[in-house]
Amino acid sequence: MTPVNLTYDGKTERNVFLPYEIKIKRGFKPTTIKASSKGYDNVNVNVKKVFNATTLWNLALGGVLGAGVDAATGAMMKPESKEIYLPFEVSGNNNEPVETYVTTTQKSTQERVTREKPGQTTLEKTVIRWFFDSDPQGARLMWRVISSVPDEVKNTNELYLGTTPYEETRGFNIVGLTESNAQDVQIEIKLKRKGYLDQTKRFNVRQAIDQQEISGFFDLVKE
């Protein structure tokens, strides 16, 4: 591989090897990544930024003032993608390969974790809004982790949450959860109420993190 020099948001990182993880600033101001590597034409990529859905949660908590602070600080905007393609083209006579991707996540969220080495990531304690209701109310709520990457994130037994209606801001506390494996992990919610059939729903953890919420309504059916 060939080392690459990266310049973005006023920072310069030299002689890094791609794929490489960088932290892009949120905000209204555009970010341009400039990349150069020996034997390749220079590359300039503009990072598209989109509305940050977590601002909706801030608006719910802080009202107009909260939204105003977000707008003033630029927190309403975030990079559209966590993976950015750098279209390197060979210049002259060059046979040295170079990778073509950078990612916009922090290194701490991408570290390899196992059952023997948990507690290495920031997503493990991610705090989001949990809200569940049912008709009739008073059903017992249970939840468990269902993982398709058990070497990194373990499956769990059912744990009791509370009774419907249930609303709380709390963490996942999923050991080993990272940006790269969150899409392979699900939360299963089960409702139980005497005289009614049990019901379950599953929620993708990556989607729940993006939405800052995991919620659902259950229309219970009598036995």
Coordinates of C-alpha atoms in Angstrom, one line a residue:
M1 CA 0.0 0.0 0.0
T2 CA 1.0 3.6 -0.6
P3 CA 0.8 6.2 2.2
V4 CA -1.6 9.1 1.8
N5 CA -1.6 12.7 3.1
L6 CA -5.1 13.9 4.2
T7 CA -6.2 17.5 4.8
Y8 CA -9.7 18.3 6.2
D9 CA -11.3 20.8 8.6
G10 CA -7.9 22.6 9.1
K11 CA -6.1 19.4 10.0
T12 CA -3.4 17.6 8.1
E13 CA -2.5 13.9 8.6
R14 CA 0.6 12.6 6.8
N15 CA 1.6 9.2 5.7
V16 CA -1.5 7.4 6.8
F17 CA -2.7 4.1 5.2
L18 CA -6.3 3.8 3.9
P19 CA -8.9 2.8 4.9
Y20 CA -8.4 5.4 7.7
E21 CA -10.7 6.8 10.3
I22 CA -11.2 10.6 10.7
K23 CA -13.5 12.8 12.6
I24 CA -15.5 15.3 10.5
K25 CA -16.9 18.4 12.1
R26 CA -20.6 18.8 12.3
G27 CA -22.1 22.1 11.3
F28 CA -23.2 24.2 8.3
K29 CA -19.7 24.8 7.1
P30 CA -18.8 22.4 4.3
T31 CA -15.9 20.0 4.7
T32 CA -13.5 19.2 1.9
I33 CA -11.1 16.3 2.1
K34 CA -7.9 16.8 0.1
A35 CA -5.9 13.6 -0.4
S36 CA -2.5 13.1 -2.1
S37 CA -0.3 10.1 -2.6
K38 CA 2.9 9.5 -4.6
G39 CA 2.1 8.2 -8.1
Y40 CA -1.6 9.3 -8.0
D41 CA -3.4 12.5 -9.0
N42 CA -4.5 14.7 -6.1
V43 CA -8.1 14.1 -4.9
N44 CA -10.6 16.6 -3.5
V45 CA -13.9 15.3 -2.1
N46 CA -16.7 17.5 -0.7
V47 CA -18.5 15.9 2.3
K48 CA -22.2 16.3 2.1
K49 CA -23.9 17.1 5.4
V50 CA -27.5 16.4 6.2
F51 CA -30.0 17.2 9.0
N52 CA -29.2 15.6 12.3
A53 CA -32.3 13.7 13.5
T54 CA -31.1 13.9 17.2
T55 CA -32.0 17.6 17.0
L56 CA -35.6 16.5 17.2
W57 CA -35.0 15.0 20.6
N58 CA -33.2 18.2 21.7
L59 CA -36.2 20.2 20.5
A60 CA -38.6 18.0 22.5
L61 CA -36.5 18.6 25.6
G62 CA -35.4 22.2 25.2
G63 CA -38.2 23.7 23.1
V64 CA -37.4 26.7 20.9
L65 CA -34.3 27.6 22.9
G66 CA -32.8 24.1 22.5
A67 CA -33.4 24.2 18.7
G68 CA -31.8 27.7 18.6
V69 CA -28.7 26.5 20.3
D70 CA -28.4 23.6 17.9
A71 CA -28.8 25.9 14.9
A72 CA -26.2 28.4 16.3
T73 CA -23.6 25.6 17.0
G74 CA -24.3 23.8 13.7
A75 CA -25.3 20.6 15.6
M76 CA -28.3 20.3 13.3
M77 CA -26.0 19.0 10.5
K78 CA -23.8 15.9 10.3
P79 CA -21.9 14.0 7.5
E80 CA -24.3 12.1 5.3
S81 CA -22.2 9.0 5.2
K82 CA -19.8 7.3 7.5
E83 CA -17.8 6.0 4.6
I84 CA -16.2 8.3 1.9
Y85 CA -14.8 7.2 -1.4
L86 CA -11.6 8.8 -2.6
P87 CA -11.4 8.4 -6.4
F88 CA -7.6 8.0 -6.8
E89 CA -6.3 7.8 -10.4
V90 CA -2.9 6.6 -11.4
S91 CA -0.6 9.3 -12.7
G92 CA 2.3 8.3 -14.9
N93 CA 4.0 4.9 -14.5
N94 CA 2.8 3.6 -11.1
N95 CA 2.0 0.1 -10.1
E96 CA 1.7 0.6 -6.3
P97 CA -1.8 -0.1 -5.0
V98 CA -3.7 2.3 -2.8
E99 CA -6.9 1.9 -0.8
T100 CA -9.7 4.3 -1.5
Y101 CA -11.8 4.8 1.6
V102 CA -11.8 6.9 4.7
T103 CA -14.5 6.7 7.4
T104 CA -15.9 9.5 9.5
T105 CA -16.2 7.6 12.8
Q106 CA -13.9 7.8 15.8
K107 CA -11.3 5.0 16.2
S108 CA -12.6 4.1 19.6
T109 CA -15.9 2.9 18.1
Q110 CA -14.2 0.7 15.6
E111 CA -11.9 -1.3 17.8
R112 CA -12.1 -5.1 17.5
V113 CA -13.9 -6.5 20.6
T114 CA -14.5 -10.0 21.8
R115 CA -16.0 -11.7 24.8
E116 CA -12.6 -11.7 26.4
K117 CA -12.0 -8.0 25.6
P118 CA -15.2 -6.0 26.2
G119 CA -15.6 -2.5 27.3
Q120 CA -13.6 -0.9 24.4
T121 CA -16.3 1.1 22.6
T122 CA -18.4 4.2 23.2
L123 CA -21.6 2.7 21.8
E124 CA -21.9 0.1 24.6
K125 CA -23.5 2.7 26.9
T126 CA -25.5 4.6 24.2
V127 CA -28.4 6.4 25.8
I128 CA -31.7 6.6 23.9
R129 CA -35.4 7.0 24.5
W130 CA -37.4 3.8 25.1
F131 CA -41.1 4.0 24.8
F132 CA -43.7 1.2 24.6
D133 CA -47.4 1.0 25.1
S134 CA -50.2 -1.5 24.6
D135 CA -53.9 -1.9 24.5
P136 CA -54.9 -2.9 27.1
Q137 CA -52.1 -1.4 29.2
G138 CA -50.4 -3.1 32.1
A139 CA -48.5 -5.7 30.1
R140 CA -45.1 -6.9 31.3
L141 CA -42.2 -5.8 29.1
M142 CA -39.2 -8.1 28.6
W143 CA -36.2 -7.5 26.4
R144 CA -33.1 -9.4 25.1
V145 CA -30.2 -9.0 22.7
I146 CA -30.2 -11.1 19.5
S147 CA -26.8 -11.0 17.8
S148 CA -25.6 -12.5 14.6
V149 CA -22.0 -11.8 15.7
P150 CA -21.8 -13.7 19.0
D151 CA -18.0 -13.5 19.1
E152 CA -18.3 -9.8 19.5
V153 CA -21.8 -9.2 21.0
K154 CA -23.4 -11.9 23.1
N155 CA -27.0 -13.0 23.0
T156 CA -28.7 -12.5 26.3
N157 CA -31.6 -14.0 28.2
E158 CA -34.8 -12.0 28.7
L159 CA -34.6 -9.1 31.1
Y160 CA -37.6 -7.3 32.8
L161 CA -38.1 -3.6 31.8
G162 CA -41.5 -2.7 33.4
T163 CA -45.1 -2.5 32.5
T164 CA -46.9 -0.6 29.7
P165 CA -47.1 2.3 29.3
Y166 CA -43.3 2.4 29.6
E167 CA -41.1 5.4 28.9
E168 CA -37.5 5.9 30.0
T169 CA -34.2 7.4 28.7
R170 CA -31.7 4.7 29.3
G171 CA -28.6 3.0 27.8
F172 CA -28.4 -0.3 25.9
N173 CA -25.5 -1.5 28.0
I174 CA -24.6 -4.0 25.2
V175 CA -21.0 -5.1 25.7
G176 CA -19.0 -5.1 22.6
L177 CA -21.3 -2.9 20.5
T178 CA -19.5 -0.9 17.8
E179 CA -20.3 1.2 14.7
S180 CA -19.3 -1.8 12.5
N181 CA -21.4 -4.5 14.2
A182 CA -24.5 -2.5 15.3
Q183 CA -26.4 -3.4 12.2
D184 CA -25.9 -7.1 13.1
V185 CA -27.5 -6.8 16.5
Q186 CA -31.2 -6.6 17.3
I187 CA -33.3 -5.9 20.4
E188 CA -36.3 -8.2 20.9
I189 CA -39.2 -6.8 23.0
K190 CA -41.7 -9.2 24.4
L191 CA -45.0 -8.3 26.0
K192 CA -46.9 -10.6 28.4
R193 CA -50.3 -10.1 30.0
K194 CA -52.5 -12.7 31.6
G195 CA -55.4 -13.7 29.3
Y196 CA -53.6 -12.4 26.2
L197 CA -51.2 -14.0 23.7
D198 CA -47.5 -13.1 24.0
Q199 CA -46.3 -10.7 21.4
T200 CA -42.7 -9.9 20.2
K201 CA -41.1 -7.2 18.1
R202 CA -37.5 -6.8 17.0
F203 CA -35.6 -3.6 16.4
N204 CA -32.3 -3.1 14.7
V205 CA -29.8 -1.5 17.0
R206 CA -28.1 0.6 14.3
Q207 CA -31.5 2.1 13.3
A208 CA -32.4 2.7 16.9
I209 CA -29.1 4.6 17.5
D210 CA -29.6 6.7 14.4
Q211 CA -33.2 7.6 15.5
Q212 CA -32.2 8.0 19.1
E213 CA -35.3 6.0 20.0
I214 CA -36.7 2.5 20.3
S215 CA -40.4 2.4 20.5
G216 CA -43.6 0.5 19.6
F217 CA -47.3 -0.1 20.2
F218 CA -48.8 -3.6 20.8
D219 CA -52.5 -4.3 20.2
L220 CA -52.9 -7.4 22.4
V221 CA -55.1 -10.3 21.3
K222 CA -57.0 -12.4 23.8
E223 CA -56.2 -16.1 24.2

